[in-house]
Every structure is written in structure tokens, then in C-alpha cells.
PDB file of C-alpha atoms and ligand atoms in Angstrom:
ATOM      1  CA  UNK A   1      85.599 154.474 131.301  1.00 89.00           C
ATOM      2  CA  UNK A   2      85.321 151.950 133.772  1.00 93.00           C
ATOM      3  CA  UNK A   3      83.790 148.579 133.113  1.00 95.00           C
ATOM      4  CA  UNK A   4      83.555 145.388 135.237  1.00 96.00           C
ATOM      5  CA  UNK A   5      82.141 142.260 133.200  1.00 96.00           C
ATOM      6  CA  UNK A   6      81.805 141.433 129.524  1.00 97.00           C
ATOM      7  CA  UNK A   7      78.683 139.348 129.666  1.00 95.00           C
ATOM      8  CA  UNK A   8      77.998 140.160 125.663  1.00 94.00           C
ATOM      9  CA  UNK A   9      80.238 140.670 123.068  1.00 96.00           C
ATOM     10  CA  UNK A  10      78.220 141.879 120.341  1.00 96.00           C
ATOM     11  CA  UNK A  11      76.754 144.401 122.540  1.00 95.00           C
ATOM     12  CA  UNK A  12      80.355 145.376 123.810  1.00 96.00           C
ATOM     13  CA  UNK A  13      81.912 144.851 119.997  1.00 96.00           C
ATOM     14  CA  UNK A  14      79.045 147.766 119.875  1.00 95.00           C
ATOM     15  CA  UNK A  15      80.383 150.069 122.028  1.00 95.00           C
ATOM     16  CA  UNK A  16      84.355 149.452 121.049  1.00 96.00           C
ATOM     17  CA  UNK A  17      83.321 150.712 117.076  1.00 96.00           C
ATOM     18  CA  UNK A  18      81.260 153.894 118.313  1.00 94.00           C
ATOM     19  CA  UNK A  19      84.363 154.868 121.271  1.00 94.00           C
ATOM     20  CA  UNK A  20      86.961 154.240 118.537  1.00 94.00           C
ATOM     21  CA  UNK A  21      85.471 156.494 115.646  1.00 94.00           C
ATOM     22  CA  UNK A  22      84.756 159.253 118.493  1.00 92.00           C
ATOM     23  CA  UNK A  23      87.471 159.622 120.815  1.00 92.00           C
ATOM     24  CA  UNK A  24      91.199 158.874 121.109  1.00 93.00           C
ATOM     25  CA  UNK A  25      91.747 155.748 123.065  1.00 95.00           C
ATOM     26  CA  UNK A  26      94.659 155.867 124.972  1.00 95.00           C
ATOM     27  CA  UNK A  27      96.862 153.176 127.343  1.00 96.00           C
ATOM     28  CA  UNK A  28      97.946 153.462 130.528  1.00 96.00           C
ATOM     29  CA  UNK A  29     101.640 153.843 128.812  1.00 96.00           C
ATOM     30  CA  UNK A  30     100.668 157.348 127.090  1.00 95.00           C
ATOM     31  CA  UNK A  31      98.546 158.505 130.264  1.00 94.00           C
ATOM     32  CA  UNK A  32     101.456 157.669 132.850  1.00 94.00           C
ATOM     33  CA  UNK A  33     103.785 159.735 130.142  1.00 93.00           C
ATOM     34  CA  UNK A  34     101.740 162.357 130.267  1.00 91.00           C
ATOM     35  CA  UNK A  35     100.840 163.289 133.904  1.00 90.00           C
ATOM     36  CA  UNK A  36     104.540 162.489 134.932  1.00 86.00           C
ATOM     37  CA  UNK A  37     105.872 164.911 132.595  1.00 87.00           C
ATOM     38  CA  UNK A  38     104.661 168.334 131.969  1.00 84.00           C
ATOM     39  CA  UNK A  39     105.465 168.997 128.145  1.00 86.00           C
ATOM     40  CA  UNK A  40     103.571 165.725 127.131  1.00 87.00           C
ATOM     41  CA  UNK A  41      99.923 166.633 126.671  1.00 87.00           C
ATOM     42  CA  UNK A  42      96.929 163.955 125.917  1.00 89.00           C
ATOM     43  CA  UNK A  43      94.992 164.322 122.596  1.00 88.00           C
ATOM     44  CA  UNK A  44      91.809 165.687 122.617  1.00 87.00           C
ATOM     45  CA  UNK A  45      88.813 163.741 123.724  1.00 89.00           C
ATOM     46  CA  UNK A  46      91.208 161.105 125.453  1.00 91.00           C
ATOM     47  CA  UNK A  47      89.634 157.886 126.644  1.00 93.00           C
ATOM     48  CA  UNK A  48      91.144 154.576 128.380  1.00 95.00           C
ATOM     49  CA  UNK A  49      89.179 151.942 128.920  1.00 96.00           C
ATOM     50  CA  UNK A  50      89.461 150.226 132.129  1.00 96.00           C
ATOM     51  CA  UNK A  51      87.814 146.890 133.955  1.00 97.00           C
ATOM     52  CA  UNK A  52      87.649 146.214 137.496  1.00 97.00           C
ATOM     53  CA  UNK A  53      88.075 142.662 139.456  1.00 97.00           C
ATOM     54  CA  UNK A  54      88.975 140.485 136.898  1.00 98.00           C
ATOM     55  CA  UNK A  55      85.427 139.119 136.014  1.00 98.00           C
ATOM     56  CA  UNK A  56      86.600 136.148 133.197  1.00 98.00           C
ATOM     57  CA  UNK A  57      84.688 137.237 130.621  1.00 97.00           C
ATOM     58  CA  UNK A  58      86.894 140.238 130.166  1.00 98.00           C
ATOM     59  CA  UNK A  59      89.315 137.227 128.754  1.00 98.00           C
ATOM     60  CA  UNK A  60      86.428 135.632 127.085  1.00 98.00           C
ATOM     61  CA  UNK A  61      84.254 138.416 125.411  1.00 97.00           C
ATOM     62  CA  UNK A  62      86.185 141.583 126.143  1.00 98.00           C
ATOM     63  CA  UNK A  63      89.647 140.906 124.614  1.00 98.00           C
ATOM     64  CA  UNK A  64      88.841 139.445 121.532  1.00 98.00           C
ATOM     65  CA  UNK A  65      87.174 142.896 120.935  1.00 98.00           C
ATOM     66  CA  UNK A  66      89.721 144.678 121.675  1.00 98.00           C
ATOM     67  CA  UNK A  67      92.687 142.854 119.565  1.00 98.00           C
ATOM     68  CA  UNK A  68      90.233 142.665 116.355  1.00 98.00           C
ATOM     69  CA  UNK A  69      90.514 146.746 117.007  1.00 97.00           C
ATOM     70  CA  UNK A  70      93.860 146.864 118.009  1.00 97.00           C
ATOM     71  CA  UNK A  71      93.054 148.944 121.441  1.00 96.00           C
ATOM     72  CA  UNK A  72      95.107 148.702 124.999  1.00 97.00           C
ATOM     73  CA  UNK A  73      93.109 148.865 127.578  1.00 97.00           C
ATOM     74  CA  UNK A  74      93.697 147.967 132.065  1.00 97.00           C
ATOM     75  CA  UNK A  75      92.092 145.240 134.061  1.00 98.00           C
ATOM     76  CA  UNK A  76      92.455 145.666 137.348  1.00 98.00           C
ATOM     77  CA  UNK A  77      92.858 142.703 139.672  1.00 98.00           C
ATOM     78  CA  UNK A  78      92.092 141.322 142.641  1.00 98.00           C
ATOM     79  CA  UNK A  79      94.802 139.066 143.569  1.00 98.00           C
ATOM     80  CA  UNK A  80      93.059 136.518 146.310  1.00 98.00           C
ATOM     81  CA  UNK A  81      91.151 135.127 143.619  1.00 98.00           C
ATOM     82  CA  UNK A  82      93.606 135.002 140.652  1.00 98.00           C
ATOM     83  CA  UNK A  83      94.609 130.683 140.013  1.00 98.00           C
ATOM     84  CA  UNK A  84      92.208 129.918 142.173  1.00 98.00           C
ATOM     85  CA  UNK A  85      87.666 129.108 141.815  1.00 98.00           C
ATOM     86  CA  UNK A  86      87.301 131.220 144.654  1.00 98.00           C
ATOM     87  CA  UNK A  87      83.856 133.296 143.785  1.00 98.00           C
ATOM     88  CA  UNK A  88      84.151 137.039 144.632  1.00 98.00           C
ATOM     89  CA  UNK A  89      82.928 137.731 148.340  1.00 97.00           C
ATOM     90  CA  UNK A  90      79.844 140.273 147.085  1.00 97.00           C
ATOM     91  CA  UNK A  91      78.546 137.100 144.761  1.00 97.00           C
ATOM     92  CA  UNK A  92      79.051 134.907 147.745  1.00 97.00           C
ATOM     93  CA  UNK A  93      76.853 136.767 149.127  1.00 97.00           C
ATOM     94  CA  UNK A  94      74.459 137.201 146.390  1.00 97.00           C
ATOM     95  CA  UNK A  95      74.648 133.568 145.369  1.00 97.00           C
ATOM     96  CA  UNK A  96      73.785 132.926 149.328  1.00 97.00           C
ATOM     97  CA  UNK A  97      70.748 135.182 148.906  1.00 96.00           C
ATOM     98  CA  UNK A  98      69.002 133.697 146.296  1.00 96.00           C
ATOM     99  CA  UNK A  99      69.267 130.165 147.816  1.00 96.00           C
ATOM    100  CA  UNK A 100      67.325 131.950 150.483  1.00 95.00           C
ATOM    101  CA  UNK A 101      65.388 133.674 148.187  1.00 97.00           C
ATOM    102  CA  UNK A 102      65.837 137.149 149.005  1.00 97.00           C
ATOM    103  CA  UNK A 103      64.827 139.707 146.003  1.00 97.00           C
ATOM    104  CA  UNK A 104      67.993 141.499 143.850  1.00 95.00           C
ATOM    105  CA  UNK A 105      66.893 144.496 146.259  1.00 96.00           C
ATOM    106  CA  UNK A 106      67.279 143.108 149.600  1.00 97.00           C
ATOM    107  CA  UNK A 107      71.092 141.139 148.400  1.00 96.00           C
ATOM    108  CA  UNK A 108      72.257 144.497 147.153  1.00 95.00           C
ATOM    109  CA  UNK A 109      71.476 145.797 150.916  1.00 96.00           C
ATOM    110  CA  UNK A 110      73.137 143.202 152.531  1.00 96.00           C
ATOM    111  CA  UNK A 111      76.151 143.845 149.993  1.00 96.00           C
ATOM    112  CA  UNK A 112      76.172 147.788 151.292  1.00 96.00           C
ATOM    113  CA  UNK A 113      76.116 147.015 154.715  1.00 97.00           C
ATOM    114  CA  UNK A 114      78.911 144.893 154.262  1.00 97.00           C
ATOM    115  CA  UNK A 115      80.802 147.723 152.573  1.00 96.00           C
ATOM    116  CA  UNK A 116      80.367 150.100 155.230  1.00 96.00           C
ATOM    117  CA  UNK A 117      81.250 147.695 158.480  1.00 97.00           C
ATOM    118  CA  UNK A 118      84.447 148.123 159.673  1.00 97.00           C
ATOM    119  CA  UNK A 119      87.265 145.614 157.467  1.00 97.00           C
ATOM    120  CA  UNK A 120      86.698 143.208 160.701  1.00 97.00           C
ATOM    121  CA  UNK A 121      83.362 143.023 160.937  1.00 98.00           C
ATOM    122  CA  UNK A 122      82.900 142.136 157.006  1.00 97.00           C
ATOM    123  CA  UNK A 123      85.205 139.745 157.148  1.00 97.00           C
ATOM    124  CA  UNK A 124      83.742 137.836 160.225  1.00 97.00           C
ATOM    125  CA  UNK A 125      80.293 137.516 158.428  1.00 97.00           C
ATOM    126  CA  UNK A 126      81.672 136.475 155.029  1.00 97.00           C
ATOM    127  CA  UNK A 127      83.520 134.106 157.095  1.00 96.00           C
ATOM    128  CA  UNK A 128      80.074 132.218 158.512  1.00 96.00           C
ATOM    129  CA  UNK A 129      78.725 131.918 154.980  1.00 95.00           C
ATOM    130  CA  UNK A 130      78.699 129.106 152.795  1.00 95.00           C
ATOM    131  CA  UNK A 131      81.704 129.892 150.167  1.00 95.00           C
ATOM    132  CA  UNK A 132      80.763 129.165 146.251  1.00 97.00           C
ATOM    133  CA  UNK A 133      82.701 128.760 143.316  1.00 97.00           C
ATOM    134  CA  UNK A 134      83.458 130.771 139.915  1.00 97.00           C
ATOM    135  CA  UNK A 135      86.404 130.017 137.531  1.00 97.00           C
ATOM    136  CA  UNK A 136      88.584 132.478 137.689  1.00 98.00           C
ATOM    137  CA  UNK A 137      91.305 134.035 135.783  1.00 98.00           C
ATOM    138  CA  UNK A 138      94.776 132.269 135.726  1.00 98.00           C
ATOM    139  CA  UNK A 139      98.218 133.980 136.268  1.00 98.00           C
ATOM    140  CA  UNK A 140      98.818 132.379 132.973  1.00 98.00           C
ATOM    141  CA  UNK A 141      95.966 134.177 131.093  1.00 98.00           C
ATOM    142  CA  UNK A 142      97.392 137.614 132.772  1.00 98.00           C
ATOM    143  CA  UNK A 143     100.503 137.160 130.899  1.00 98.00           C
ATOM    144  CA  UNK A 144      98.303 136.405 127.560  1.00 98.00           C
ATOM    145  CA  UNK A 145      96.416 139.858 128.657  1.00 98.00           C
ATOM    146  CA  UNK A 146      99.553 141.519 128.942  1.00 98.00           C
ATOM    147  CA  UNK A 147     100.887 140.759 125.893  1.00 97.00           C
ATOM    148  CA  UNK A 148      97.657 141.755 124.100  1.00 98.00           C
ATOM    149  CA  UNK A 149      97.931 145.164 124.952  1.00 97.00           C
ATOM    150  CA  UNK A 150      95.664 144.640 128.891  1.00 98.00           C
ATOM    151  CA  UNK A 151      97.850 146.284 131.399  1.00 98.00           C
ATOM    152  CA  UNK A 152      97.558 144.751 134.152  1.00 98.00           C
ATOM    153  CA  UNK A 153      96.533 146.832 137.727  1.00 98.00           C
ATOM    154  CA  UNK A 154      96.029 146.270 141.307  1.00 98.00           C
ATOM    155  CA  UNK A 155      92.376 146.234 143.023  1.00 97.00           C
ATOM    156  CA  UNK A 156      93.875 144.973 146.213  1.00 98.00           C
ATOM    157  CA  UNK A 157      94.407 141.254 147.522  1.00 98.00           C
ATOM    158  CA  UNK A 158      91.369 140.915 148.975  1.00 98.00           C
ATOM    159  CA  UNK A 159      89.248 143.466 147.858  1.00 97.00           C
ATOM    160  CA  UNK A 160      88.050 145.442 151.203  1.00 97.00           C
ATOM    161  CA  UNK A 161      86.857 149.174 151.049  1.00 96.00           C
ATOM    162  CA  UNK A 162      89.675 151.034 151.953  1.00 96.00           C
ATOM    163  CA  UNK A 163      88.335 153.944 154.325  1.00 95.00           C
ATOM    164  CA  UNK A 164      87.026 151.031 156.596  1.00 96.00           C
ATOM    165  CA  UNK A 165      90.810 149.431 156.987  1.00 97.00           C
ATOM    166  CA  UNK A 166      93.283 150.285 159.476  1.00 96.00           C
ATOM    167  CA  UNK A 167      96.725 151.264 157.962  1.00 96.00           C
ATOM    168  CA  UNK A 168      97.893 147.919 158.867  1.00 97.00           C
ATOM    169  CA  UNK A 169      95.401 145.829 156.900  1.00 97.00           C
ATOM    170  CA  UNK A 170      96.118 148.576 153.854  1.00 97.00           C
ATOM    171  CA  UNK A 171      99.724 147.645 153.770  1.00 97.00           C
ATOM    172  CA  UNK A 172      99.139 144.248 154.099  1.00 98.00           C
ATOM    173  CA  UNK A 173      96.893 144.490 151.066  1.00 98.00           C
ATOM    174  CA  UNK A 174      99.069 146.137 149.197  1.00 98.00           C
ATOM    175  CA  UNK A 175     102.314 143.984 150.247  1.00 98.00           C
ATOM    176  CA  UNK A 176     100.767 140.819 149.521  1.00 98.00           C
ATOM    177  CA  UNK A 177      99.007 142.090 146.482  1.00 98.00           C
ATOM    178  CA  UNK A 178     102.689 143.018 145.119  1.00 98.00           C
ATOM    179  CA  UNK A 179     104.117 139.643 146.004  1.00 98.00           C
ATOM    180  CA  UNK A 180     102.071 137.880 144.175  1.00 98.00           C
ATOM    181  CA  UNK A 181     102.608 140.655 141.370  1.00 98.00           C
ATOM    182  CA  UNK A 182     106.367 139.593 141.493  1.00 98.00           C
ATOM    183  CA  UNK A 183     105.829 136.052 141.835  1.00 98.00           C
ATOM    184  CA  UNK A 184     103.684 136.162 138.288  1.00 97.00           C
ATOM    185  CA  UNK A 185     106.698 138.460 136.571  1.00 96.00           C
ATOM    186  CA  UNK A 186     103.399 141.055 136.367  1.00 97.00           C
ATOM    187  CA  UNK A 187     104.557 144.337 135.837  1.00 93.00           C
ATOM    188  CA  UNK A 188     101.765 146.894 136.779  1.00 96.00           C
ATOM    189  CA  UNK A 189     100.892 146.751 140.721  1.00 97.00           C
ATOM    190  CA  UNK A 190     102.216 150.233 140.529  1.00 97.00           C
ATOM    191  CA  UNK A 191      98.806 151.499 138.597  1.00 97.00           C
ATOM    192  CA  UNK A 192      96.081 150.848 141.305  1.00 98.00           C
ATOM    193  CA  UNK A 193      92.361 151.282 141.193  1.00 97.00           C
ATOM    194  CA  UNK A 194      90.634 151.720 144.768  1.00 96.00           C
ATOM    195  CA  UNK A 195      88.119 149.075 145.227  1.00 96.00           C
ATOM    196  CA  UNK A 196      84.707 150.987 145.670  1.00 93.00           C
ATOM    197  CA  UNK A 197      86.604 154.301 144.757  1.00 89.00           C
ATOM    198  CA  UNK A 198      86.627 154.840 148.428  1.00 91.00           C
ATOM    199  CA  UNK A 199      89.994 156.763 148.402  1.00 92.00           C
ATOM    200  CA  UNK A 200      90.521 158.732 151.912  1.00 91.00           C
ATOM    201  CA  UNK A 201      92.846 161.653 153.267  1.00 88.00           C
ATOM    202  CA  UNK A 202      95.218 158.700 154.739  1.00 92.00           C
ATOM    203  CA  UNK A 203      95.407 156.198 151.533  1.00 94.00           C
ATOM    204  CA  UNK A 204      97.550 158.241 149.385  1.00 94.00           C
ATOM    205  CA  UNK A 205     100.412 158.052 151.979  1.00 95.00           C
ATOM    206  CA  UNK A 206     100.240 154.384 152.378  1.00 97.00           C
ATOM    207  CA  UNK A 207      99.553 153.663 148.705  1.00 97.00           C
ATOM    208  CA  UNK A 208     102.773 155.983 147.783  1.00 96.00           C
ATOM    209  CA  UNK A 209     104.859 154.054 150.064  1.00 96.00           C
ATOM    210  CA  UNK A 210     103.984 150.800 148.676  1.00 96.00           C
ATOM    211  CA  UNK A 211     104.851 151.584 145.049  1.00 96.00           C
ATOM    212  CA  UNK A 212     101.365 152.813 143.937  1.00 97.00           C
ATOM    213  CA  UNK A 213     101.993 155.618 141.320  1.00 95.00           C
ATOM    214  CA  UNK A 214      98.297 156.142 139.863  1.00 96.00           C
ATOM    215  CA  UNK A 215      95.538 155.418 141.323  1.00 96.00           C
ATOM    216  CA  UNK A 216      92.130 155.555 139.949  1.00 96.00           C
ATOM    217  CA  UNK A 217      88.707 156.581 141.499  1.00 93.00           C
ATOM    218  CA  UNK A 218      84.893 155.125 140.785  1.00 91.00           C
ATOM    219  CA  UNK A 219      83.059 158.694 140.535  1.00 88.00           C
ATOM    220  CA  UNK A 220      81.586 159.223 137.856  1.00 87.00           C
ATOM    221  CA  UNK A 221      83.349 161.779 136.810  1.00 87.00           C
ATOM    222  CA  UNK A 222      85.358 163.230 133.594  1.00 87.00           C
ATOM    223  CA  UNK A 223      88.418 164.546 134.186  1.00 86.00           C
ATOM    224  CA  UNK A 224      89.468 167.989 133.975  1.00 79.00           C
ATOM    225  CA  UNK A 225      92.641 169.154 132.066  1.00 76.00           C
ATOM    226  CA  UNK A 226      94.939 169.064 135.555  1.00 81.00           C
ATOM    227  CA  UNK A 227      94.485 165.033 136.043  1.00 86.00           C
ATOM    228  CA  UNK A 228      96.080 164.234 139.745  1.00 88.00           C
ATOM    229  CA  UNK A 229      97.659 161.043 139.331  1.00 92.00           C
ATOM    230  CA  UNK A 230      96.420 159.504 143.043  1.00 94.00           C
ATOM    231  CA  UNK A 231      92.895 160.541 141.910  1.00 93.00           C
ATOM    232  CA  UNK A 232      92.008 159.795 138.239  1.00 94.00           C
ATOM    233  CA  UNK A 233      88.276 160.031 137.505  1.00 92.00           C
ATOM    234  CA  UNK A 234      86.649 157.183 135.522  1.00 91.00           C
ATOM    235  CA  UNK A 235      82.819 157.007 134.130  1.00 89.00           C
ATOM    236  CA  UNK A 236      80.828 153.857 135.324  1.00 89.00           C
ATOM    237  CA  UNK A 237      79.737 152.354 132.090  1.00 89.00           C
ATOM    238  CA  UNK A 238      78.347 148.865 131.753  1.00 89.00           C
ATOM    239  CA  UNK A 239      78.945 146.625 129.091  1.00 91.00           C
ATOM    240  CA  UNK A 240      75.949 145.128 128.851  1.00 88.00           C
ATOM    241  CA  UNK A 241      74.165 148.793 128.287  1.00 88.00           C
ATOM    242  CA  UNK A 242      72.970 149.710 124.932  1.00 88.00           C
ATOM    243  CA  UNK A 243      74.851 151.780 122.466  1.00 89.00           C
ATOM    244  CA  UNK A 244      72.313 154.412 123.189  1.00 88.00           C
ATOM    245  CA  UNK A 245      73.097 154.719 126.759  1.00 87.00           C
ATOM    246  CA  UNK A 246      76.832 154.497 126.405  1.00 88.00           C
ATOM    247  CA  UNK A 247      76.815 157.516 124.195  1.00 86.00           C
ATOM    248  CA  UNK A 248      75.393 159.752 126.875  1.00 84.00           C
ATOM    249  CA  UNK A 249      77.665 158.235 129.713  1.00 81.00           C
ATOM    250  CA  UNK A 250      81.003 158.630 127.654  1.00 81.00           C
ATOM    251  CA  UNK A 251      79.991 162.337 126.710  1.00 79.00           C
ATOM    252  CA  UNK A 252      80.289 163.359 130.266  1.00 74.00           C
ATOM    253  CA  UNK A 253      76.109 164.604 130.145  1.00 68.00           C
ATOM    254  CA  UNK A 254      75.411 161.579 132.858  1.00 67.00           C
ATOM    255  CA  UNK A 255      78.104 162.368 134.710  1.00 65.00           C
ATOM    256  CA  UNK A 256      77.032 166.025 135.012  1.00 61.00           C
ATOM    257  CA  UNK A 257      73.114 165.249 135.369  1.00 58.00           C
ATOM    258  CA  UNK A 258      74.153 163.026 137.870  1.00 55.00           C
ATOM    259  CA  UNK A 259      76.267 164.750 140.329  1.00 51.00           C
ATOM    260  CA  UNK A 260      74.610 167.817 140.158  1.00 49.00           C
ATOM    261  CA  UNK A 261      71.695 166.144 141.135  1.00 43.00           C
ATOM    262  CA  UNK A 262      73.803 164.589 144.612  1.00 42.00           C
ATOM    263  CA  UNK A 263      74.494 168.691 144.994  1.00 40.00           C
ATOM    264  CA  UNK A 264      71.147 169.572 144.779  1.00 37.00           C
ATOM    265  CA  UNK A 265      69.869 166.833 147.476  1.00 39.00           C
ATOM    266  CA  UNK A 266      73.024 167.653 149.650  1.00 36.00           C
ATOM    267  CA  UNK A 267      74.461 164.170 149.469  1.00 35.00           C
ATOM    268  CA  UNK A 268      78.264 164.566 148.429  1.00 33.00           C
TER     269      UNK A 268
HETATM  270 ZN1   ZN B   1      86.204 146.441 142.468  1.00 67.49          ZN
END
């Protein structure tokens, strides 16, 4: 399951109880065991739960959850904004937006249009608007995570889309990314989750060769038995969802519903 924010934890408190009494949550330990060696097989109806970015409210809302129920779970970080009160570059620009008072619609264009322009072009507009700020988490609280069962991943330095990066701004991602993994004493840059889930023919041979050795995708998907380790499927849940919803997303119906419905219209 992937999540990105916590922004309620009675709702999310909600959806810890009903995952825990129906599936087997698992860690990134027990998953890593089992798809690097063949005789070690998951339980049924395994489920980690994963976060992307490093929204603080995972620390806040999401963690205290997850200790009171004893579960391990991955955040996946974005290094660039770790120590510092940086915002992330999409709420720059959505912050930007409502000054001007564009509607949610017309911000969450801008915010695609930025994800599909080449990693130059996105970073020369971000560049010409005002920056704002958000606390964010400290390499301090990582190490708290950590040892409260929160592995912690990489989501890149900067978080660009990968397909739209040449194979020098990749590595340099992923080298600086790792440096600051080191620097921290953060074991865990080697469990990677792509940011978008854009995941091309050409990332898996850079992301090997920089000491990636799973890497997850954003696609909606559940997994089948044979799990490849540079392409792990995750659900999109949201924790601010109702129980109601949750329980069709984690049982894989949404998932199906949904992608046979991009089939139908010819999209994927
Ligand atoms: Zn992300």
C-alpha cells in the first residue's frame, strides 16, 4: 500500500486495526528475504505499508499508529528537503497558485505539465517562482523512525520524474541521495521508490549500479506471486479515505476496475 501524508490519525488509526486483523503485514526485512532467496515464501495475503516524500505528519500522526500496533512499515525520502523548511516543489507550486487564485483544477495542471517537461525545463520554471516554506523532517527524527520499526528508502534527492532525466542527472540523484544517506548513518538508500512510478527501460541499469536493490512502482497494482524486485507494485491508498474505501482499494477490486478500464479506453 502506498501512502503519502497522515493528515488524521483517527481516520488512519482506522485503517491500521481493519489491515492488521485482515492481512499479514510485512517489513521490508521479510520482503527483501524473500524475493532474494527462492525457498523463503511470503504469507498469504502479504501487505507492507509504505509512504512516499516524507510528508511530517507521517512522524506526527502516522507513527504513533503504528508503534501502539507494533507494525514496520517504509517512508521513502526525498533527501533535498530532509534538515531543512524547504516546501516540496509541487506545493510550491500549489501554494503559488492559490495566491493567484487559480482553482485545485487548474494547479494540478500546471503540476502535470511540470512532470512531463524535460528535468531542465521543470527546473528552470520552479526556479522563477517564489519558494515557500514547510517544516520538514530532521535527519534526527529518521533515526527515531528507524528505530521504531520505519525503514527508511530513497525517493531521490530532488525528486524529478525519472523518464524525463538524462542518465547523468539520474546518477547524480542517486549519488547525492546516498551521500547524504551515509552522512546520516541511514541504512536503506538501497530500497528505492521511483518518484511518480515513472520507471523506464534505462533506470534499472543506472539504479543497479548505484546500489538500488528494490525498487518500487506507483501503479496501482497487486502483485502477482513472481514479485520482480526492480518493479514492486504498490496500491495508491490515501490516508485520509474512509475505512469504506480502503477496504475496496486493499482487496485489489480498485485496482482491477481501474486498469481494466485504462485497457478498455486504450490508454496504457
Ligand atoms: Zn513521490
Amino acid at each position: 500500500m502506498a501512502y503519502h501524508d497522515v493528515p488524521n490519525k483517527t481516520i488512519f488509526s482506522s485503517h491500521i486495526q481493519y489491515l492488521k486483523s485482515h492481512y499479514n503485514i510485512i517489513s521490508i526485512e521479510t520482503l527483501r528475504e524473500s524475493l532474494l532467496n527462492d525457498d523463503v515464501k511470503l504469507p498469504n495475503y502479504s501487505l507492507l505499508i509504505t509512504f512516499d516524500d516524507g510528508y511530517r505528519n507521517v512522524l506526527e500522526n502516522g507513527l504513533p499508529v503504528l508503534i501502539n500496533n507494533k507494525i514496520s512499515s517504509c517512508i521513502f525520502i526525498i533527501t533535498r528537503y530532509i534538515d531543512t523548511t524547504v516546501n516540496f516543489w509541487w506545493k510550491d507550486v500549489e501554494v503559488n497558485g492559490k495566491v493567484r487564485g487559480e482553482s485545485s483544477k487548474e494547479i494540478r495542471q500546471t503540476i502535470n505539465a511540470l512532470k512531463k517537461m524535460t528535468n531542465k525545463e521543470r527546473i528552470a520554471i520552479l526556479n522563477k517562482i517564489p519558494s515557500t516554506k514547510r517544516k520538514q523532517i530532521t535527519s534526527e527524527e529518521l533515526l527515531y523512525m528507524k528505530r521504531n520499526k520505519m525503514y527508511i528508502g530513497s525517493h531521490t534527492h530532488n525528486h524529478p520524474m525519472l523518464n524525463n532525466c538524462s542518465d547523468d542527472e539520474i546518477e547524480n540523484e542517486l549519488e547525492v541521495s546516498k551521500s547524504l544517506f551515509d552522512q546520516w548513518k541511514i541504512e536503506g538508500f538501497e530500497v528505492f521508490a521511483y518518484p511518480n512510478g515513472d520507471r523506464t527501460e534505462k533506470t534499472d541499469d543506472i539504479l543497479l549500479k548505484n546500489h538500488i536493490k528494490l525498487a518500487f512502482l506507483f501503479d496501482h497494482r497487486i502483485n502477482a506471486t513472481n514479485i520482480s524486485s526492480m518493479g514492486i507494485s504498490r496500491i495508491r491508498t490515501n490516508a485520509g479515505m474512509p475505512l469504506s474505501e480502503l477496504k475496496v482499494k486493499a482487496s485489489g477490486l480498485h485496482s482491477l476496475i481501474s486498469n481494466l478500464t485504462l485497457i478498455r479506453y486504450g490508454s496504457i
